[in-house]
Amino acid sequence: MSTFALISDLHSNLEAMEAVLNRISQLGVQEIVCLGDVVGYGADPLKVTQMVMQRCKWTLQGNHDWGLFHELDDFNPLAREALFFTRAQLKPAFLRPARKAAWEFLRNLPDRMQDHGFAFFHGSPRDPVMEYVLKSDGFLEPDKMQQLFALLDRPCFVGHTHWPGVHGPDYRFTQATDEQREFKLQGPCIVNVGSVGQPRDGDPRASFAVVNGDRVEIHRVPYDFRRTQAKILAAGLHPALAERLARGK
Ligand code: ZN
């Protein structure tokens, strides 16, 4: 029976990443895979990328990782500003050799993966880097959900929305909460593992998932977001990027 942890949407948040890795090792889980958005928004892109390179079996490309190497016209102003900062931190330079490996790693990430009999994307099965599968799509966008589920013959895992939970075969979204955190993996479904570095479901704790055979459990870990906030402000990033970490929104 395979057991592995899934992390996503780290967003250069070192303190959240450390707390999650500690919890995963306490749980005795060896294998970790990463669904993308290693960087963007936060103040520690290099350290977080190096941890991912060291610790994860494989890593997918998120839209912010993609944004490092492309035009940023479609990004909101806060995301764009943070990506300019991230480029400045990571772009290889003569006196900063450590950056080159991280830069090349982020440039060459795959956009989808199959492993352990499951499928993995950052965003969606149809548009793996950019498309959001929103929790409201189940009742607002049944046609979209039908098209996405037509592409699935097994459970798949995504990140991107920063909202942990599961879209079942009836397209309905069940949010992961402390009361409802374990789900059975059977047939096509879309499991969102939530975000390590910038949760948006109103719970500021870092989110990640552990698969054990045919079950997935969403875990939440508190971390010292005040340190993360102080670094974001010291880096000159927008204060809103610090404030939202306390609200988890
Ligand atoms: Zn993200």
PDB file of C-alpha atoms and ligand atoms in Angstrom:
ATOM      1  CA  MET A   1       0.000   0.000   0.000  1.00  0.00           C
ATOM      2  CA  SER A   2       1.517   3.280  -1.025  1.00  0.00           C
ATOM      3  CA  THR A   3       1.847   6.168   1.383  1.00  0.00           C
ATOM      4  CA  PHE A   4       2.995   9.600   0.300  1.00  0.00           C
ATOM      5  CA  ALA A   5       2.511  13.257   1.206  1.00  0.00           C
ATOM      6  CA  LEU A   6       1.398  16.024  -1.179  1.00  0.00           C
ATOM      7  CA  ILE A   7       2.315  19.666  -0.799  1.00  0.00           C
ATOM      8  CA  SER A   8       1.283  22.572  -3.044  1.00  0.00           C
ATOM      9  CA  ASP A   9       1.335  26.356  -3.270  1.00  0.00           C
ATOM     10  CA  LEU A  10       4.292  26.917  -0.973  1.00  0.00           C
ATOM     11  CA  HIS A  11       4.714  30.466  -2.269  1.00  0.00           C
ATOM     12  CA  SER A  12       8.182  31.080  -0.821  1.00  0.00           C
ATOM     13  CA  ASN A  13       6.888  30.705   2.753  1.00  0.00           C
ATOM     14  CA  LEU A  14       9.824  29.151   4.607  1.00  0.00           C
ATOM     15  CA  GLU A  15       8.220  28.964   8.062  1.00  0.00           C
ATOM     16  CA  ALA A  16       5.130  27.153   6.762  1.00  0.00           C
ATOM     17  CA  MET A  17       7.313  24.815   4.698  1.00  0.00           C
ATOM     18  CA  GLU A  18       9.466  23.915   7.710  1.00  0.00           C
ATOM     19  CA  ALA A  19       6.400  23.247   9.863  1.00  0.00           C
ATOM     20  CA  VAL A  20       4.898  20.996   7.184  1.00  0.00           C
ATOM     21  CA  LEU A  21       8.121  19.035   6.620  1.00  0.00           C
ATOM     22  CA  ASN A  22       8.443  18.518  10.384  1.00  0.00           C
ATOM     23  CA  ARG A  23       4.895  17.215  10.617  1.00  0.00           C
ATOM     24  CA  ILE A  24       5.394  14.897   7.639  1.00  0.00           C
ATOM     25  CA  SER A  25       8.488  13.434   9.258  1.00  0.00           C
ATOM     26  CA  GLN A  26       6.626  13.038  12.599  1.00  0.00           C
ATOM     27  CA  LEU A  27       3.981  11.103  10.677  1.00  0.00           C
ATOM     28  CA  GLY A  28       6.728   8.791   9.402  1.00  0.00           C
ATOM     29  CA  VAL A  29       5.933   9.534   5.745  1.00  0.00           C
ATOM     30  CA  GLN A  30       9.037   9.296   3.543  1.00  0.00           C
ATOM     31  CA  GLU A  31       7.816  10.286   0.101  1.00  0.00           C
ATOM     32  CA  ILE A  32       6.699  13.828  -0.745  1.00  0.00           C
ATOM     33  CA  VAL A  33       5.456  15.150  -4.078  1.00  0.00           C
ATOM     34  CA  CYS A  34       4.830  18.827  -4.897  1.00  0.00           C
ATOM     35  CA  LEU A  35       1.999  20.202  -7.059  1.00  0.00           C
ATOM     36  CA  GLY A  36       3.624  23.541  -7.878  1.00  0.00           C
ATOM     37  CA  ASP A  37       3.689  27.248  -7.046  1.00  0.00           C
ATOM     38  CA  VAL A  38       6.936  26.817  -5.164  1.00  0.00           C
ATOM     39  CA  VAL A  39       7.537  30.577  -5.465  1.00  0.00           C
ATOM     40  CA  GLY A  40       5.597  33.854  -5.719  1.00  0.00           C
ATOM     41  CA  TYR A  41       4.128  36.121  -2.985  1.00  0.00           C
ATOM     42  CA  GLY A  42       6.653  35.280  -0.234  1.00  0.00           C
ATOM     43  CA  ALA A  43      10.121  36.422   0.809  1.00  0.00           C
ATOM     44  CA  ASP A  44      12.163  33.179   0.716  1.00  0.00           C
ATOM     45  CA  PRO A  45      12.091  31.831  -2.855  1.00  0.00           C
ATOM     46  CA  LEU A  46      15.627  30.428  -2.913  1.00  0.00           C
ATOM     47  CA  LYS A  47      15.487  28.555   0.406  1.00  0.00           C
ATOM     48  CA  VAL A  48      12.046  27.121  -0.294  1.00  0.00           C
ATOM     49  CA  THR A  49      13.070  26.012  -3.803  1.00  0.00           C
ATOM     50  CA  GLN A  50      16.191  24.343  -2.407  1.00  0.00           C
ATOM     51  CA  MET A  51      14.110  22.471   0.191  1.00  0.00           C
ATOM     52  CA  VAL A  52      11.755  21.251  -2.522  1.00  0.00           C
ATOM     53  CA  MET A  53      14.685  20.132  -4.684  1.00  0.00           C
ATOM     54  CA  GLN A  54      16.116  18.231  -1.752  1.00  0.00           C
ATOM     55  CA  ARG A  55      12.980  16.682  -0.351  1.00  0.00           C
ATOM     56  CA  CYS A  56      10.427  16.096  -3.119  1.00  0.00           C
ATOM     57  CA  LYS A  57      10.339  13.090  -5.423  1.00  0.00           C
ATOM     58  CA  TRP A  58       8.940  15.270  -8.210  1.00  0.00           C
ATOM     59  CA  THR A  59       7.459  18.761  -8.550  1.00  0.00           C
ATOM     60  CA  LEU A  60       4.925  20.198 -11.000  1.00  0.00           C
ATOM     61  CA  GLN A  61       4.935  23.633 -12.570  1.00  0.00           C
ATOM     62  CA  GLY A  62       2.511  26.126 -11.017  1.00  0.00           C
ATOM     63  CA  ASN A  63       1.380  29.345 -12.662  1.00  0.00           C
ATOM     64  CA  HIS A  64       3.749  31.416 -10.504  1.00  0.00           C
ATOM     65  CA  ASP A  65       6.707  29.159 -11.368  1.00  0.00           C
ATOM     66  CA  TRP A  66       5.715  29.572 -15.027  1.00  0.00           C
ATOM     67  CA  GLY A  67       5.478  33.345 -14.501  1.00  0.00           C
ATOM     68  CA  LEU A  68       9.158  33.563 -13.620  1.00  0.00           C
ATOM     69  CA  PHE A  69       9.981  32.881 -17.260  1.00  0.00           C
ATOM     70  CA  HIS A  70       7.096  34.537 -19.122  1.00  0.00           C
ATOM     71  CA  GLU A  71       5.215  37.807 -19.636  1.00  0.00           C
ATOM     72  CA  LEU A  72       3.098  38.678 -16.603  1.00  0.00           C
ATOM     73  CA  ASP A  73       0.209  40.514 -18.298  1.00  0.00           C
ATOM     74  CA  ASP A  74      -2.408  38.137 -16.897  1.00  0.00           C
ATOM     75  CA  PHE A  75      -1.228  38.268 -13.290  1.00  0.00           C
ATOM     76  CA  ASN A  76      -2.827  40.590 -10.749  1.00  0.00           C
ATOM     77  CA  PRO A  77      -0.625  43.521  -9.645  1.00  0.00           C
ATOM     78  CA  LEU A  78       0.356  41.957  -6.290  1.00  0.00           C
ATOM     79  CA  ALA A  79       1.348  38.668  -7.910  1.00  0.00           C
ATOM     80  CA  ARG A  80       3.264  40.488 -10.635  1.00  0.00           C
ATOM     81  CA  GLU A  81       5.167  42.669  -8.172  1.00  0.00           C
ATOM     82  CA  ALA A  82       6.071  39.603  -6.104  1.00  0.00           C
ATOM     83  CA  LEU A  83       7.310  37.802  -9.231  1.00  0.00           C
ATOM     84  CA  PHE A  84       9.602  40.729 -10.096  1.00  0.00           C
ATOM     85  CA  PHE A  85      11.017  40.396  -6.574  1.00  0.00           C
ATOM     86  CA  THR A  86      11.335  36.611  -7.021  1.00  0.00           C
ATOM     87  CA  ARG A  87      13.199  37.004 -10.317  1.00  0.00           C
ATOM     88  CA  ALA A  88      15.631  39.394  -8.668  1.00  0.00           C
ATOM     89  CA  GLN A  89      16.231  36.868  -5.869  1.00  0.00           C
ATOM     90  CA  LEU A  90      16.668  33.837  -8.117  1.00  0.00           C
ATOM     91  CA  LYS A  91      18.142  35.023 -11.392  1.00  0.00           C
ATOM     92  CA  PRO A  92      21.591  33.458 -11.739  1.00  0.00           C
ATOM     93  CA  ALA A  93      24.459  35.847 -11.128  1.00  0.00           C
ATOM     94  CA  PHE A  94      28.226  35.446 -11.288  1.00  0.00           C
ATOM     95  CA  LEU A  95      28.740  35.763  -7.522  1.00  0.00           C
ATOM     96  CA  ARG A  96      25.634  33.732  -6.592  1.00  0.00           C
ATOM     97  CA  PRO A  97      26.212  30.211  -7.947  1.00  0.00           C
ATOM     98  CA  ALA A  98      23.571  28.621  -5.684  1.00  0.00           C
ATOM     99  CA  ARG A  99      20.839  30.328  -7.669  1.00  0.00           C
ATOM    100  CA  LYS A 100      21.564  28.604 -10.963  1.00  0.00           C
ATOM    101  CA  ALA A 101      20.424  25.149  -9.899  1.00  0.00           C
ATOM    102  CA  ALA A 102      17.195  26.550  -8.418  1.00  0.00           C
ATOM    103  CA  TRP A 103      16.531  28.679 -11.503  1.00  0.00           C
ATOM    104  CA  GLU A 104      17.043  25.751 -13.889  1.00  0.00           C
ATOM    105  CA  PHE A 105      14.955  23.481 -11.664  1.00  0.00           C
ATOM    106  CA  LEU A 106      11.992  25.896 -11.767  1.00  0.00           C
ATOM    107  CA  ARG A 107      12.398  26.444 -15.511  1.00  0.00           C
ATOM    108  CA  ASN A 108      12.152  22.729 -16.305  1.00  0.00           C
ATOM    109  CA  LEU A 109       9.227  21.567 -14.175  1.00  0.00           C
ATOM    110  CA  PRO A 110       6.712  19.207 -15.846  1.00  0.00           C
ATOM    111  CA  ASP A 111       3.069  20.325 -16.096  1.00  0.00           C
ATOM    112  CA  ARG A 112       1.464  16.967 -15.146  1.00  0.00           C
ATOM    113  CA  MET A 113       2.355  13.633 -13.616  1.00  0.00           C
ATOM    114  CA  GLN A 114       1.030  10.118 -13.120  1.00  0.00           C
ATOM    115  CA  ASP A 115       2.234   8.114 -10.141  1.00  0.00           C
ATOM    116  CA  HIS A 116       0.860   5.494  -7.727  1.00  0.00           C
ATOM    117  CA  GLY A 117      -2.108   5.022 -10.091  1.00  0.00           C
ATOM    118  CA  PHE A 118      -3.248   8.660  -9.684  1.00  0.00           C
ATOM    119  CA  ALA A 119      -3.035  11.787 -11.886  1.00  0.00           C
ATOM    120  CA  PHE A 120      -1.585  15.100 -10.695  1.00  0.00           C
ATOM    121  CA  PHE A 121      -1.917  18.702 -11.931  1.00  0.00           C
ATOM    122  CA  HIS A 122      -1.371  22.151 -10.445  1.00  0.00           C
ATOM    123  CA  GLY A 123      -4.644  23.558 -11.809  1.00  0.00           C
ATOM    124  CA  SER A 124      -6.924  21.195 -13.722  1.00  0.00           C
ATOM    125  CA  PRO A 125      -6.806  18.099 -15.953  1.00  0.00           C
ATOM    126  CA  ARG A 126      -7.668  20.263 -18.999  1.00  0.00           C
ATOM    127  CA  ASP A 127      -5.329  23.189 -18.475  1.00  0.00           C
ATOM    128  CA  PRO A 128      -2.816  21.902 -15.940  1.00  0.00           C
ATOM    129  CA  VAL A 129      -0.981  25.117 -15.084  1.00  0.00           C
ATOM    130  CA  MET A 130      -3.576  27.898 -15.307  1.00  0.00           C
ATOM    131  CA  GLU A 131      -7.179  26.687 -14.907  1.00  0.00           C
ATOM    132  CA  TYR A 132      -8.892  26.863 -11.508  1.00  0.00           C
ATOM    133  CA  VAL A 133     -11.324  24.185 -10.375  1.00  0.00           C
ATOM    134  CA  LEU A 134     -13.302  26.352  -7.963  1.00  0.00           C
ATOM    135  CA  LYS A 135     -15.374  24.947  -5.137  1.00  0.00           C
ATOM    136  CA  SER A 136     -18.413  26.738  -6.623  1.00  0.00           C
ATOM    137  CA  ASP A 137     -17.913  25.118 -10.062  1.00  0.00           C
ATOM    138  CA  GLY A 138     -19.862  22.095  -8.862  1.00  0.00           C
ATOM    139  CA  PHE A 139     -23.158  23.993  -8.999  1.00  0.00           C
ATOM    140  CA  LEU A 140     -22.298  27.054 -11.108  1.00  0.00           C
ATOM    141  CA  GLU A 141     -20.375  25.323 -13.920  1.00  0.00           C
ATOM    142  CA  PRO A 142     -21.738  21.814 -14.453  1.00  0.00           C
ATOM    143  CA  ASP A 143     -20.643  21.818 -18.119  1.00  0.00           C
ATOM    144  CA  LYS A 144     -17.088  22.619 -17.152  1.00  0.00           C
ATOM    145  CA  MET A 145     -17.117  19.898 -14.491  1.00  0.00           C
ATOM    146  CA  GLN A 146     -18.502  17.412 -16.987  1.00  0.00           C
ATOM    147  CA  GLN A 147     -15.659  18.199 -19.386  1.00  0.00           C
ATOM    148  CA  LEU A 148     -13.063  17.873 -16.633  1.00  0.00           C
ATOM    149  CA  PHE A 149     -14.467  14.586 -15.364  1.00  0.00           C
ATOM    150  CA  ALA A 150     -14.572  13.247 -18.946  1.00  0.00           C
ATOM    151  CA  LEU A 151     -10.760  13.489 -18.883  1.00  0.00           C
ATOM    152  CA  LEU A 152     -10.460  11.445 -15.680  1.00  0.00           C
ATOM    153  CA  ASP A 153     -10.533   7.689 -15.229  1.00  0.00           C
ATOM    154  CA  ARG A 154      -9.089   7.797 -11.707  1.00  0.00           C
ATOM    155  CA  PRO A 155      -8.690  10.168  -8.760  1.00  0.00           C
ATOM    156  CA  CYS A 156      -6.576  13.242  -9.454  1.00  0.00           C
ATOM    157  CA  PHE A 157      -4.900  15.751  -7.169  1.00  0.00           C
ATOM    158  CA  VAL A 158      -4.618  19.522  -7.683  1.00  0.00           C
ATOM    159  CA  GLY A 159      -3.736  22.731  -5.823  1.00  0.00           C
ATOM    160  CA  HIS A 160      -3.967  26.295  -7.216  1.00  0.00           C
ATOM    161  CA  THR A 161      -7.164  27.526  -5.475  1.00  0.00           C
ATOM    162  CA  HIS A 162      -5.645  27.219  -1.973  1.00  0.00           C
ATOM    163  CA  TRP A 163      -8.946  25.607  -0.796  1.00  0.00           C
ATOM    164  CA  PRO A 164      -8.586  21.993   0.424  1.00  0.00           C
ATOM    165  CA  GLY A 165     -11.430  19.575  -0.302  1.00  0.00           C
ATOM    166  CA  VAL A 166     -12.820  17.119  -2.829  1.00  0.00           C
ATOM    167  CA  HIS A 167     -15.042  17.372  -5.924  1.00  0.00           C
ATOM    168  CA  GLY A 168     -16.844  14.033  -6.088  1.00  0.00           C
ATOM    169  CA  PRO A 169     -18.336  12.335  -9.168  1.00  0.00           C
ATOM    170  CA  ASP A 170     -21.588  14.280  -8.539  1.00  0.00           C
ATOM    171  CA  TYR A 171     -19.367  17.437  -8.971  1.00  0.00           C
ATOM    172  CA  ARG A 172     -20.227  18.605  -5.452  1.00  0.00           C
ATOM    173  CA  PHE A 173     -17.382  20.040  -3.401  1.00  0.00           C
ATOM    174  CA  THR A 174     -16.844  18.854   0.150  1.00  0.00           C
ATOM    175  CA  GLN A 175     -14.533  21.197   1.986  1.00  0.00           C
ATOM    176  CA  ALA A 176     -11.865  19.645   4.194  1.00  0.00           C
ATOM    177  CA  THR A 177     -12.336  20.678   7.829  1.00  0.00           C
ATOM    178  CA  ASP A 178     -11.156  19.370  11.192  1.00  0.00           C
ATOM    179  CA  GLU A 179     -14.378  17.317  11.358  1.00  0.00           C
ATOM    180  CA  GLN A 180     -14.251  16.097   7.752  1.00  0.00           C
ATOM    181  CA  ARG A 181     -10.612  15.649   6.804  1.00  0.00           C
ATOM    182  CA  GLU A 182     -10.451  12.112   5.439  1.00  0.00           C
ATOM    183  CA  PHE A 183     -11.815  11.061   2.037  1.00  0.00           C
ATOM    184  CA  LYS A 184     -12.006   7.792   0.164  1.00  0.00           C
ATOM    185  CA  LEU A 185     -10.267   7.646  -3.220  1.00  0.00           C
ATOM    186  CA  GLN A 186     -12.480   5.734  -5.559  1.00  0.00           C
ATOM    187  CA  GLY A 187     -12.986   6.401  -9.262  1.00  0.00           C
ATOM    188  CA  PRO A 188     -12.794   9.885 -10.768  1.00  0.00           C
ATOM    189  CA  CYS A 189     -12.646  12.733  -8.241  1.00  0.00           C
ATOM    190  CA  ILE A 190     -10.634  15.928  -7.886  1.00  0.00           C
ATOM    191  CA  VAL A 191      -8.804  16.305  -4.590  1.00  0.00           C
ATOM    192  CA  ASN A 192      -7.453  19.745  -3.725  1.00  0.00           C
ATOM    193  CA  VAL A 193      -4.652  19.502  -1.159  1.00  0.00           C
ATOM    194  CA  GLY A 194      -4.812  23.192  -0.142  1.00  0.00           C
ATOM    195  CA  SER A 195      -1.858  25.527   0.254  1.00  0.00           C
ATOM    196  CA  VAL A 196       1.217  25.293   2.453  1.00  0.00           C
ATOM    197  CA  GLY A 197       2.229  28.931   2.199  1.00  0.00           C
ATOM    198  CA  GLN A 198      -0.925  31.006   1.679  1.00  0.00           C
ATOM    199  CA  PRO A 199      -4.193  29.294   2.742  1.00  0.00           C
ATOM    200  CA  ARG A 200      -7.363  31.057   1.563  1.00  0.00           C
ATOM    201  CA  ASP A 201     -10.143  29.048   3.206  1.00  0.00           C
ATOM    202  CA  GLY A 202     -10.211  31.210   6.338  1.00  0.00           C
ATOM    203  CA  ASP A 203      -7.867  28.901   8.278  1.00  0.00           C
ATOM    204  CA  PRO A 204      -4.334  30.325   8.530  1.00  0.00           C
ATOM    205  CA  ARG A 205      -2.740  26.933   9.263  1.00  0.00           C
ATOM    206  CA  ALA A 206      -0.609  25.394   6.496  1.00  0.00           C
ATOM    207  CA  SER A 207      -2.411  22.657   4.538  1.00  0.00           C
ATOM    208  CA  PHE A 208      -1.078  19.432   3.013  1.00  0.00           C
ATOM    209  CA  ALA A 209      -2.329  15.901   2.304  1.00  0.00           C
ATOM    210  CA  VAL A 210      -1.256  12.337   2.976  1.00  0.00           C
ATOM    211  CA  VAL A 211      -2.411   9.440   0.801  1.00  0.00           C
ATOM    212  CA  ASN A 212      -2.520   6.043   2.423  1.00  0.00           C
ATOM    213  CA  GLY A 213      -3.760   3.333   0.061  1.00  0.00           C
ATOM    214  CA  ASP A 214      -7.277   4.334  -1.011  1.00  0.00           C
ATOM    215  CA  ARG A 215      -7.697   7.170   1.493  1.00  0.00           C
ATOM    216  CA  VAL A 216      -6.467  10.757   1.591  1.00  0.00           C
ATOM    217  CA  GLU A 217      -6.270  12.875   4.704  1.00  0.00           C
ATOM    218  CA  ILE A 218      -5.925  16.672   4.755  1.00  0.00           C
ATOM    219  CA  HIS A 219      -3.642  17.913   7.534  1.00  0.00           C
ATOM    220  CA  ARG A 220      -3.354  21.433   8.963  1.00  0.00           C
ATOM    221  CA  VAL A 221      -0.286  22.709  10.797  1.00  0.00           C
ATOM    222  CA  PRO A 222       0.073  25.982  12.686  1.00  0.00           C
ATOM    223  CA  TYR A 223       3.289  27.929  12.098  1.00  0.00           C
ATOM    224  CA  ASP A 224       4.769  31.232  13.182  1.00  0.00           C
ATOM    225  CA  PHE A 225       3.278  33.446  10.467  1.00  0.00           C
ATOM    226  CA  ARG A 226       4.445  36.577  12.298  1.00  0.00           C
ATOM    227  CA  ARG A 227       8.017  35.783  11.265  1.00  0.00           C
ATOM    228  CA  THR A 228       6.870  35.273   7.685  1.00  0.00           C
ATOM    229  CA  GLN A 229       4.972  38.564   7.781  1.00  0.00           C
ATOM    230  CA  ALA A 230       7.996  40.449   9.118  1.00  0.00           C
ATOM    231  CA  LYS A 231      10.154  39.101   6.282  1.00  0.00           C
ATOM    232  CA  ILE A 232       7.580  40.016   3.636  1.00  0.00           C
ATOM    233  CA  LEU A 233       7.460  43.591   4.940  1.00  0.00           C
ATOM    234  CA  ALA A 234      11.262  43.790   5.252  1.00  0.00           C
ATOM    235  CA  ALA A 235      11.592  42.611   1.636  1.00  0.00           C
ATOM    236  CA  GLY A 236       9.440  45.554   0.519  1.00  0.00           C
ATOM    237  CA  LEU A 237       6.631  43.297  -0.724  1.00  0.00           C
ATOM    238  CA  HIS A 238       3.047  44.569  -0.498  1.00  0.00           C
ATOM    239  CA  PRO A 239       1.679  44.595   3.120  1.00  0.00           C
ATOM    240  CA  ALA A 240      -1.487  42.831   1.928  1.00  0.00           C
ATOM    241  CA  LEU A 241       0.635  39.744   1.236  1.00  0.00           C
ATOM    242  CA  ALA A 242       1.671  39.737   4.898  1.00  0.00           C
ATOM    243  CA  GLU A 243      -1.765  40.556   6.342  1.00  0.00           C
ATOM    244  CA  ARG A 244      -3.576  37.742   4.581  1.00  0.00           C
ATOM    245  CA  LEU A 245      -1.399  35.111   6.235  1.00  0.00           C
ATOM    246  CA  ALA A 246      -2.980  35.918   9.622  1.00  0.00           C
ATOM    247  CA  ARG A 247      -6.505  35.611   8.226  1.00  0.00           C
ATOM    248  CA  GLY A 248      -5.879  32.653   5.943  1.00  0.00           C
ATOM    249  CA  LYS A 249      -7.763  34.520   3.217  1.00  0.00           C
TER     250      LYS A 249
HETATM  251 ZN    ZN B   1      -0.852  29.288  -5.765  1.00  0.00          ZN
END
